[in-house]
mmCIF file with all atom_site columns, C-alpha atoms in Angstrom:
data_model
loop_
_atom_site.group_PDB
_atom_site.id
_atom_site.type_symbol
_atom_site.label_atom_id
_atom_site.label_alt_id
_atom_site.label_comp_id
_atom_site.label_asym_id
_atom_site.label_entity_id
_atom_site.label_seq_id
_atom_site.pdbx_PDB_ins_code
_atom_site.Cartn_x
_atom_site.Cartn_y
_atom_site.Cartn_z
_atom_site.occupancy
_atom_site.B_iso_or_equiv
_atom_site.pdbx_formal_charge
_atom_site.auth_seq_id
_atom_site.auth_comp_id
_atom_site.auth_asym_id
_atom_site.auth_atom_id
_atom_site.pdbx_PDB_model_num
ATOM 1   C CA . UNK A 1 1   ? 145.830 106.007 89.800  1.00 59.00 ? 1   UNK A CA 1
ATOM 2   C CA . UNK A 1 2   ? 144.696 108.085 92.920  1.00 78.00 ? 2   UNK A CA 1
ATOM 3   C CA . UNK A 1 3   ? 141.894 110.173 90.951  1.00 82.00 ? 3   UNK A CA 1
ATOM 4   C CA . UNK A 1 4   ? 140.600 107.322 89.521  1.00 83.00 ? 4   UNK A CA 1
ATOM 5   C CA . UNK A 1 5   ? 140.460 105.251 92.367  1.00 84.00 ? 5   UNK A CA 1
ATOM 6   C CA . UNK A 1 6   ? 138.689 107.636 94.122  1.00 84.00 ? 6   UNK A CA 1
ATOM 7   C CA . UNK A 1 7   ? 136.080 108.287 91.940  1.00 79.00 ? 7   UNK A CA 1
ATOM 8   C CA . UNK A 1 8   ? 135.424 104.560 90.772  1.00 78.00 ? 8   UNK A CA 1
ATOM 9   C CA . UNK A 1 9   ? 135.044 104.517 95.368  1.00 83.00 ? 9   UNK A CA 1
ATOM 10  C CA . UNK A 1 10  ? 132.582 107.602 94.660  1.00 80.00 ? 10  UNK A CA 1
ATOM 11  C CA . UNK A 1 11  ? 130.507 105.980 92.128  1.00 74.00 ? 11  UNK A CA 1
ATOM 12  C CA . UNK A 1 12  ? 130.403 102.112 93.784  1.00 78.00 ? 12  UNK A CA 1
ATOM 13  C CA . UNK A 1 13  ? 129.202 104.221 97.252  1.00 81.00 ? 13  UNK A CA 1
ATOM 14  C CA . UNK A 1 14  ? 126.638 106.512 95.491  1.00 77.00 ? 14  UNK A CA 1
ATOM 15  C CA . UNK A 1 15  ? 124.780 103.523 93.619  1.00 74.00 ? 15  UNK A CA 1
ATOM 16  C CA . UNK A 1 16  ? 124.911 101.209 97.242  1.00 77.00 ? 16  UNK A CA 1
ATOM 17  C CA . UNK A 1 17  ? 123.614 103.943 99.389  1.00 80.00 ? 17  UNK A CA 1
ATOM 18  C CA . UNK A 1 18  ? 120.882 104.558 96.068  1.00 80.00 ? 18  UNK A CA 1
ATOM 19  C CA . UNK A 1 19  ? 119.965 100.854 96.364  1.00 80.00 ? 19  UNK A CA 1
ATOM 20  C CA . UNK A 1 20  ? 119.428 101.979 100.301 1.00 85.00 ? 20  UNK A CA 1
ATOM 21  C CA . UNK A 1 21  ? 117.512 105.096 99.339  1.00 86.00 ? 21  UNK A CA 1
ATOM 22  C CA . UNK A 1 22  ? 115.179 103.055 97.340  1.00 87.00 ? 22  UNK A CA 1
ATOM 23  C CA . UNK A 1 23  ? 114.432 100.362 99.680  1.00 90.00 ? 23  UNK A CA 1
ATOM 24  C CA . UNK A 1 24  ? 113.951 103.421 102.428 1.00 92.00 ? 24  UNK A CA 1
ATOM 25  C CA . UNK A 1 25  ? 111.715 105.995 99.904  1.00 91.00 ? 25  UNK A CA 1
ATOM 26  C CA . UNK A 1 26  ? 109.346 103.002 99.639  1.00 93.00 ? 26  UNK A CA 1
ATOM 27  C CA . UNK A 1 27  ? 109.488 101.879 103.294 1.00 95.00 ? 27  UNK A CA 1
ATOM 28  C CA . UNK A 1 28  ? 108.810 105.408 104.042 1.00 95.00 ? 28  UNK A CA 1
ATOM 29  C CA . UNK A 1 29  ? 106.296 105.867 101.669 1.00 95.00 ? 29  UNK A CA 1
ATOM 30  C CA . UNK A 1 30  ? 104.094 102.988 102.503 1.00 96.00 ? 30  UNK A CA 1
ATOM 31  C CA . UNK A 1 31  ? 104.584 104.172 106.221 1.00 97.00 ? 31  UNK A CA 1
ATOM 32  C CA . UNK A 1 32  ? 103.224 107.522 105.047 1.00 96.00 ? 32  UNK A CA 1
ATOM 33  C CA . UNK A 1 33  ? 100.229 106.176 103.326 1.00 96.00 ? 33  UNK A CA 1
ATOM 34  C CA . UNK A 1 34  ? 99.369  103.743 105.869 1.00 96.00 ? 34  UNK A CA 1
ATOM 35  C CA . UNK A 1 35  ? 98.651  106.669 108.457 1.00 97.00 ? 35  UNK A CA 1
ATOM 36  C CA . UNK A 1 36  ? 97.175  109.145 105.645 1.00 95.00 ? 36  UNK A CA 1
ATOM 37  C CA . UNK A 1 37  ? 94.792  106.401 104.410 1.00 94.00 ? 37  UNK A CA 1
ATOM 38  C CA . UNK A 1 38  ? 93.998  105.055 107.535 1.00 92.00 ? 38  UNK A CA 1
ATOM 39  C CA . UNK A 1 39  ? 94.929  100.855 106.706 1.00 93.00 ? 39  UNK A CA 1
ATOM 40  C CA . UNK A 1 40  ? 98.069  99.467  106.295 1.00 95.00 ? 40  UNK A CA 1
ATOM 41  C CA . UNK A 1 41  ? 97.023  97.534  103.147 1.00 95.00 ? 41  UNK A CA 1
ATOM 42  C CA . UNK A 1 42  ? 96.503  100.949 101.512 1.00 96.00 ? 42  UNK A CA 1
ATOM 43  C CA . UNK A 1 43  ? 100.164 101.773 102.240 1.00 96.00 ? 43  UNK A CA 1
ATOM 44  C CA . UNK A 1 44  ? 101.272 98.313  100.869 1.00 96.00 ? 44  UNK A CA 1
ATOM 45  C CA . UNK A 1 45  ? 99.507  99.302  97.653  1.00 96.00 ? 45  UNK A CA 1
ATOM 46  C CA . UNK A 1 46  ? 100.544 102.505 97.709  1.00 95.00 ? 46  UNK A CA 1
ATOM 47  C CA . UNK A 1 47  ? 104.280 101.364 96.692  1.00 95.00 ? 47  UNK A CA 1
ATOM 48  C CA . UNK A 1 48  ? 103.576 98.003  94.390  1.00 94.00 ? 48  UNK A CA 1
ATOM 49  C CA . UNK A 1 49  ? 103.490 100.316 91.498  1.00 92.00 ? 49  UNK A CA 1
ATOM 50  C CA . UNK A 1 50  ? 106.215 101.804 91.825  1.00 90.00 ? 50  UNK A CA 1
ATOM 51  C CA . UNK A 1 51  ? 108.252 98.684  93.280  1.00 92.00 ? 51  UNK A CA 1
ATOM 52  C CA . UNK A 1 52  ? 107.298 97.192  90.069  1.00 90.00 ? 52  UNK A CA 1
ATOM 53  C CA . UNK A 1 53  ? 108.190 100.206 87.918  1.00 89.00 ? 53  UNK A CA 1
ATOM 54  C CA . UNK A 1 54  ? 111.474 100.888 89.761  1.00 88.00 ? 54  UNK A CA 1
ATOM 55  C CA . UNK A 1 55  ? 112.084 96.734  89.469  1.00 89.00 ? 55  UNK A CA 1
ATOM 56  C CA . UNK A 1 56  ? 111.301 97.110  85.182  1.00 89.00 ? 56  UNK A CA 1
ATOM 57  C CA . UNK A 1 57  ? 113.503 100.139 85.290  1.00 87.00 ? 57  UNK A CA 1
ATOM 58  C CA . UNK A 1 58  ? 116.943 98.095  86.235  1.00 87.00 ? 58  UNK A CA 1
ATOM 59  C CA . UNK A 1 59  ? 115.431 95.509  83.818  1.00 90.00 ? 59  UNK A CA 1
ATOM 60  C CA . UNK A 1 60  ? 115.227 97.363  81.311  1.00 88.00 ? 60  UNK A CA 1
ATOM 61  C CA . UNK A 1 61  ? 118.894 99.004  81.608  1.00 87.00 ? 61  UNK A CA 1
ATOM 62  C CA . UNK A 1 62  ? 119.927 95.433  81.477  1.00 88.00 ? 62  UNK A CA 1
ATOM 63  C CA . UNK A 1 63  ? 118.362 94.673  78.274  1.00 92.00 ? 63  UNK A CA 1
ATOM 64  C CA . UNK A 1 64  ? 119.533 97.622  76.942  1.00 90.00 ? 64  UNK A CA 1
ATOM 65  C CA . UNK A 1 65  ? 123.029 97.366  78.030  1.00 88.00 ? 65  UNK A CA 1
ATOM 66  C CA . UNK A 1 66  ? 122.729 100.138 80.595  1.00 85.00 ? 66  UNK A CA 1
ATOM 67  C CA . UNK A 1 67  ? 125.109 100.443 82.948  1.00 81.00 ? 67  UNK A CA 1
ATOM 68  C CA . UNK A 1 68  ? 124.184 101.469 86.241  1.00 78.00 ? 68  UNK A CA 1
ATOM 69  C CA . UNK A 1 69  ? 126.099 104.668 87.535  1.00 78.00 ? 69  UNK A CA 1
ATOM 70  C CA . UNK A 1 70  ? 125.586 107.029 89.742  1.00 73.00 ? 70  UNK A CA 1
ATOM 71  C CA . UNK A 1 71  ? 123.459 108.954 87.079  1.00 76.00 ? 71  UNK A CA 1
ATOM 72  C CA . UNK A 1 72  ? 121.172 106.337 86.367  1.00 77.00 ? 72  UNK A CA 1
ATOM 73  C CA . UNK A 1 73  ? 120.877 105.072 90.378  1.00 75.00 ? 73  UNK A CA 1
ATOM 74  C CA . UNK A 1 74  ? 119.674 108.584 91.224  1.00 76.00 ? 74  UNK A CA 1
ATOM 75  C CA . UNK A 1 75  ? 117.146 108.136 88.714  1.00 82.00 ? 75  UNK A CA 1
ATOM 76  C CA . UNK A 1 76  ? 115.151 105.661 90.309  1.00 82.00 ? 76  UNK A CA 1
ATOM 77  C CA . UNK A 1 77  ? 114.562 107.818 93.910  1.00 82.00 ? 77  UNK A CA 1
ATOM 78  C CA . UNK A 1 78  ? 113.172 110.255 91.037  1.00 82.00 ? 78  UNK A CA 1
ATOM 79  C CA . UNK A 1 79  ? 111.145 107.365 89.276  1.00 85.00 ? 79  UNK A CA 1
ATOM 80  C CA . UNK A 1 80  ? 109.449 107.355 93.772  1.00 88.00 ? 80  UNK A CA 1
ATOM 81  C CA . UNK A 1 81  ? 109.311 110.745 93.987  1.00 86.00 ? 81  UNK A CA 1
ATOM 82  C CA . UNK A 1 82  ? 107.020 111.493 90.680  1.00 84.00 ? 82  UNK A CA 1
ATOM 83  C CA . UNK A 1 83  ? 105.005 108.257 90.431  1.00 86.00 ? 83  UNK A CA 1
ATOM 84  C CA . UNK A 1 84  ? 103.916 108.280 93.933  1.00 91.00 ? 84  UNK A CA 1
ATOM 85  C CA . UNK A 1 85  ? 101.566 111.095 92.861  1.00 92.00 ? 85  UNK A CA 1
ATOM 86  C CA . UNK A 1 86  ? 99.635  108.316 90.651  1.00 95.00 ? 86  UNK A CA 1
ATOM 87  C CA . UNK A 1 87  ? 98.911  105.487 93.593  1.00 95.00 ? 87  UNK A CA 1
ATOM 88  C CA . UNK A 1 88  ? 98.118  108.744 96.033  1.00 95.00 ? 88  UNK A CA 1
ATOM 89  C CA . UNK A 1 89  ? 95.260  109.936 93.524  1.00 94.00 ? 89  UNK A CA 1
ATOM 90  C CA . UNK A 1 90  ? 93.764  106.474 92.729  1.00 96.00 ? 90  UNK A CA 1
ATOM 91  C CA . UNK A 1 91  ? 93.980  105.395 96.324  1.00 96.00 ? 91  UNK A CA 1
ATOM 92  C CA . UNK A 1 92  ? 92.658  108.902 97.383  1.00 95.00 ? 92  UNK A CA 1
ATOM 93  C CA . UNK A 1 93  ? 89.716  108.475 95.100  1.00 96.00 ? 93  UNK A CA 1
ATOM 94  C CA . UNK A 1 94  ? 88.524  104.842 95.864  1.00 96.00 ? 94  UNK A CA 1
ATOM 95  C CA . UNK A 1 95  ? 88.011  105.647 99.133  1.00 94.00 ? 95  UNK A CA 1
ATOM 96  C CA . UNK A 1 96  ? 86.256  108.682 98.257  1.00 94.00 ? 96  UNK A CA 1
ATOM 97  C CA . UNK A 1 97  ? 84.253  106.832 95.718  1.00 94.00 ? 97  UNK A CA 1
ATOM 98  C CA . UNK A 1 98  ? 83.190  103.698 98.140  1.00 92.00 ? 98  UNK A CA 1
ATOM 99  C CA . UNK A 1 99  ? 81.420  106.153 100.267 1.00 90.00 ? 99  UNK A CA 1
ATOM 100 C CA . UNK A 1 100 ? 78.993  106.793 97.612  1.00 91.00 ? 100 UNK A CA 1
ATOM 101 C CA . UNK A 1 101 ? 79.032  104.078 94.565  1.00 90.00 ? 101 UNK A CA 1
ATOM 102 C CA . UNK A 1 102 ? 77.795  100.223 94.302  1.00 90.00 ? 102 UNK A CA 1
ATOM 103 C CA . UNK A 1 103 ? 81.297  97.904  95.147  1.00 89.00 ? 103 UNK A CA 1
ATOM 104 C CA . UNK A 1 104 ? 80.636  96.272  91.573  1.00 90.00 ? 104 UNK A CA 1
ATOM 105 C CA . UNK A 1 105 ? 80.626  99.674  89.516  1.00 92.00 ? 105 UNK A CA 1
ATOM 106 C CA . UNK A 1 106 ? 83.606  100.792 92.227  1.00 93.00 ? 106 UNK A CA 1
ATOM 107 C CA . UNK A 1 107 ? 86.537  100.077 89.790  1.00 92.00 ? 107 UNK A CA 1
ATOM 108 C CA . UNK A 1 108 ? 85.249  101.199 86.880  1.00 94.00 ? 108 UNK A CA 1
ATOM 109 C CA . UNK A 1 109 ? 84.880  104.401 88.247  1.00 96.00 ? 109 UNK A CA 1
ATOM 110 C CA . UNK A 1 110 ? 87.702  104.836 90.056  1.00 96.00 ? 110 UNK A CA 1
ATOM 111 C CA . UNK A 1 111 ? 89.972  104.386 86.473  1.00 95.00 ? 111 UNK A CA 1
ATOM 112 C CA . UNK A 1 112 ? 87.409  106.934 84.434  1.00 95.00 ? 112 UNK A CA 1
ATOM 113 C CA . UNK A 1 113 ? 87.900  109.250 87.170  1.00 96.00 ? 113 UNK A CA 1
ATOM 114 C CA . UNK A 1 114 ? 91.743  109.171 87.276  1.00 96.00 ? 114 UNK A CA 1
ATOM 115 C CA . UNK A 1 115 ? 92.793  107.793 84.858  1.00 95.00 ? 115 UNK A CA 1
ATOM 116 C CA . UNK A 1 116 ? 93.135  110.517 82.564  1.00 96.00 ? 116 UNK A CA 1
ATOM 117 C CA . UNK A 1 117 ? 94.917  112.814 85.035  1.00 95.00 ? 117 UNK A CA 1
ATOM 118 C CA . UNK A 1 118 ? 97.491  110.184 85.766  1.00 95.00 ? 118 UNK A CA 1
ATOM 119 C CA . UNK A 1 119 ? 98.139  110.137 81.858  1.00 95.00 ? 119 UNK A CA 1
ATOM 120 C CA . UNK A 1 120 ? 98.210  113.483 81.525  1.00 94.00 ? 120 UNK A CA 1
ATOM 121 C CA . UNK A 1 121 ? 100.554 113.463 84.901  1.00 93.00 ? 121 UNK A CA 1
ATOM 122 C CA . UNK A 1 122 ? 102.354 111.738 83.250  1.00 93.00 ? 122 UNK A CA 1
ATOM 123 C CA . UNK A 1 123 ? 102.751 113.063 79.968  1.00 92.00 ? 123 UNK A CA 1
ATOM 124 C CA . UNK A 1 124 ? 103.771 115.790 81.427  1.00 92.00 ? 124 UNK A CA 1
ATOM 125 C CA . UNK A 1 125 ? 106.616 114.251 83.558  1.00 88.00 ? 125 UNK A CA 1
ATOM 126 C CA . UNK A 1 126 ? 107.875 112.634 80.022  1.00 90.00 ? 126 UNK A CA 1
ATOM 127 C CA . UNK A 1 127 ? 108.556 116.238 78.792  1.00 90.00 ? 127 UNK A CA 1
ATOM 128 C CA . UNK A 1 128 ? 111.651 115.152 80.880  1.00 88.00 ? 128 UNK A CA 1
ATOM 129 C CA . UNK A 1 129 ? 112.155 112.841 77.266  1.00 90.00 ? 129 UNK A CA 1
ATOM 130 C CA . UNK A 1 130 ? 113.486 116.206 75.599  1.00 93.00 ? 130 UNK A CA 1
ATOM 131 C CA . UNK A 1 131 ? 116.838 115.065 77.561  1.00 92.00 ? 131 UNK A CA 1
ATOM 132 C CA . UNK A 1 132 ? 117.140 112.179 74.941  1.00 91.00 ? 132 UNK A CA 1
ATOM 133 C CA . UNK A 1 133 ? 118.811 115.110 72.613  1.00 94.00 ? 133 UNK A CA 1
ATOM 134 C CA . UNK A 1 134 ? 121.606 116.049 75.072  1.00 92.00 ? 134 UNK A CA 1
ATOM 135 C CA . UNK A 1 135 ? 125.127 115.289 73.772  1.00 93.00 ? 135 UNK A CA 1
ATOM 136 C CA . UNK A 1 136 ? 126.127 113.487 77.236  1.00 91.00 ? 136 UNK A CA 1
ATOM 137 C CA . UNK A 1 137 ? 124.720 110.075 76.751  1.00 87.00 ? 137 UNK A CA 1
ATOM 138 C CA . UNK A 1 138 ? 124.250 109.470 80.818  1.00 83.00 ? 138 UNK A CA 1
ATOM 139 C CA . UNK A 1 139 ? 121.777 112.123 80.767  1.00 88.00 ? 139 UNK A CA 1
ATOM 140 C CA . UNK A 1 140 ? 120.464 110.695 77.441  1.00 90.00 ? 140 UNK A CA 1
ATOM 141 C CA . UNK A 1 141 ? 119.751 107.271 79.966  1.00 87.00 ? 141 UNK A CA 1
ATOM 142 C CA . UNK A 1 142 ? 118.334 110.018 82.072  1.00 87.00 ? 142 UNK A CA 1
ATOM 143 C CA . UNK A 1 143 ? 115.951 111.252 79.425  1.00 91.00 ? 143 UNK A CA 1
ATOM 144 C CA . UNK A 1 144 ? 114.941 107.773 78.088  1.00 90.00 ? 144 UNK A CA 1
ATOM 145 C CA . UNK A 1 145 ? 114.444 105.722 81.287  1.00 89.00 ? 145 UNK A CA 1
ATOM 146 C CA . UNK A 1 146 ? 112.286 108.855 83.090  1.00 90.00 ? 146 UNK A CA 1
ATOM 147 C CA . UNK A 1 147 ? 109.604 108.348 79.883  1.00 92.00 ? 147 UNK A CA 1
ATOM 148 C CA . UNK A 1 148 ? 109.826 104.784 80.510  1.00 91.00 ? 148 UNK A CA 1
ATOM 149 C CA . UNK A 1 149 ? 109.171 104.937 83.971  1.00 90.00 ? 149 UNK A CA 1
ATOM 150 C CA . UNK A 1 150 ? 106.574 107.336 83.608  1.00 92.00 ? 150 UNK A CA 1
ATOM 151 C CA . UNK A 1 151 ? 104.511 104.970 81.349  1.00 92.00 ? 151 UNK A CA 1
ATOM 152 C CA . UNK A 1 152 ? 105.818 101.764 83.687  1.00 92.00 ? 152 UNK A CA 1
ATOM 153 C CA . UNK A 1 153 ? 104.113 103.598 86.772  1.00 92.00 ? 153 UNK A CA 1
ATOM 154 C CA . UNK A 1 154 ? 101.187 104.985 85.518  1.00 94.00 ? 154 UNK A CA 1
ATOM 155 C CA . UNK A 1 155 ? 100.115 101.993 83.317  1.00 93.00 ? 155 UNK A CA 1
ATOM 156 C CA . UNK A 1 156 ? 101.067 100.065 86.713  1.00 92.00 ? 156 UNK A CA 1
ATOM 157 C CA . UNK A 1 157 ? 98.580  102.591 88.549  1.00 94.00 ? 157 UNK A CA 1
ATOM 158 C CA . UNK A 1 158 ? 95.951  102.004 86.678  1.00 95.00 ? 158 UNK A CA 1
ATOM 159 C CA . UNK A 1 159 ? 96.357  98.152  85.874  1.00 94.00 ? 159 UNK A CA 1
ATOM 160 C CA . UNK A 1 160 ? 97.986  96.490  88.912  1.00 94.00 ? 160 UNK A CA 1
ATOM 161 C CA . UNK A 1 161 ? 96.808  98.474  91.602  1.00 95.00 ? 161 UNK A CA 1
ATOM 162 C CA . UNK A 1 162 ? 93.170  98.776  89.925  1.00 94.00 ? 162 UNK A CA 1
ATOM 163 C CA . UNK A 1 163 ? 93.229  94.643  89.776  1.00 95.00 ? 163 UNK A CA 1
ATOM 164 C CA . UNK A 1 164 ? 94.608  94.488  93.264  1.00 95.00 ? 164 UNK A CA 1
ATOM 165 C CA . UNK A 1 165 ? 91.774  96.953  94.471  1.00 94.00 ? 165 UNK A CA 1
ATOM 166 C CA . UNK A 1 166 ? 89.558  95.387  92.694  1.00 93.00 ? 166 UNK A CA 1
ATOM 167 C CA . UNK A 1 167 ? 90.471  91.418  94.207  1.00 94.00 ? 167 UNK A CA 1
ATOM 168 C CA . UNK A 1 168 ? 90.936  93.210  97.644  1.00 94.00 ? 168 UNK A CA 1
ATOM 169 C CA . UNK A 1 169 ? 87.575  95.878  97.947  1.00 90.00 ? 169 UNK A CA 1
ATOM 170 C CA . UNK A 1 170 ? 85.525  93.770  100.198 1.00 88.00 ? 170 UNK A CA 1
ATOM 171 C CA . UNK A 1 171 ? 88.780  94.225  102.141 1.00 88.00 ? 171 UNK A CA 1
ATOM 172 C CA . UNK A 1 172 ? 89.183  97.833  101.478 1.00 88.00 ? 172 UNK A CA 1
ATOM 173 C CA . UNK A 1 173 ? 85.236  99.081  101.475 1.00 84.00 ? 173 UNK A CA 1
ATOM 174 C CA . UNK A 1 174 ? 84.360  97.563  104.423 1.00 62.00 ? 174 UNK A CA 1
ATOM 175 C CA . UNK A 1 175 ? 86.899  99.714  106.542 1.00 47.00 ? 175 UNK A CA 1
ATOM 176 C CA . UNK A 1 176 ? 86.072  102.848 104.718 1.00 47.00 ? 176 UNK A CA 1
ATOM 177 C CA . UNK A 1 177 ? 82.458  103.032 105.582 1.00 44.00 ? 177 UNK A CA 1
#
C-alpha cells in the first residue's frame, strides 16, 4: 500500500499544480503580450485561442473517456507553449498591416497573410501525431490530443481571434497609428 499511495499523491499533485501552470502560462502570456504589443486588449486576445483550445482539449478527453493524468495534464502547458506562436503572428501582423491597408480590407488580409503559415505551423507540430503508434496508450493520448490541439488553436487563430479583431479594429487601429 505505501508505493501506491505515494504515487496516486504524485499524480493528484502533478495534475493540481498543472491546472496552476495553466492558469499562470496564460496569465503570463497575456502579461507578455500586453507590453510587446503595446495594449492590454492585444494581450487579452493573445490567450482566447488558446484558453479556448486548452478548454476543448479537457472536453474532448471527456468525451472520449480520457482520463486526466499526469501525462495528459502536462500536455496542455505544451498545447500554450506551441499555439502561442499562432496569436503572436496574427497579432504581430495586424498591427503591421493597419499601418498601411484600408480598416475594411484589414481582416482579409491579415488571414491571407498568415494564415497559411499558421497551417503549415501547425502541420508541422501534428508530426507530433506519429505518437498515436506507440504501444503505451498515455503517450498514444499524447499523440492524439497534440493534433487536436494543433487544429483547435490554429482554426481558433484564424476564426475567433480574426472575428474578435475584426468586431474590435476601430479599437485596435486607432491606437496603432
Amino acid at each position: 500500500t505505501g508505493m501506491i499511495v505515494i504515487l496516486r499523491d504524485l499524480v493528484i499533485m502533478i495534475v493540481r499544480s498543472s491546472a496552476l501552470s495553466i492558469i499562470f502560462s496564460l496569465i503570463v502570456i497575456g502579461i507578455i503580450a500586453s507590453i510587446f504589443f503595446k495594449r492590454i486588449l492585444w494581450g487579452i486576445l493573445a490567450v482566447i485561442p488558446l484558453t479556448s483550445a486548452v478548454i476543448i482539449n479537457f472536453g474532448f478527453m471527456g468525451y472520449f473517456g480520457i482520463e486526466l493524468s499526469h501525462i495528459t495534464a502536462i500536455l496542455s502547458s505544451i498545447i500554450i507553449g506551441v499555439g502561442v506562436d499562432f496569436s503572436i503572428h496574427y497579432i504581430a501582423q495586424f498591427r503591421r498591416l493597419s499601418r498601411t491597408i484600408d480598416k475594411n480590407k484589414l481582416s482579409r488580409a491579415v488571414v491571407e497573410d498568415v494564415g497559411y503559415p499558421i497551417i503549415l505551423d501547425a502541420g508541422s507540430n501534428m508530426g507530433l501525431g506519429a505518437l498515436l503508434f506507440s504501444v503505451f496508450l498515455p503517450i498514444q493520448y499524447i499523440g492524439g490530443l497534440m493534433v487536436f490541439a494543433m487544429l483547435a488553436t490554429s482554426i481558433g487563430t484564424l476564426t475567433v481571434l480574426s472575428a474578435l479583431a475584426e468586431l474590435l479594429k476601430n479599437r485596435l487601429v486607432e491606437r496603432n497609428s
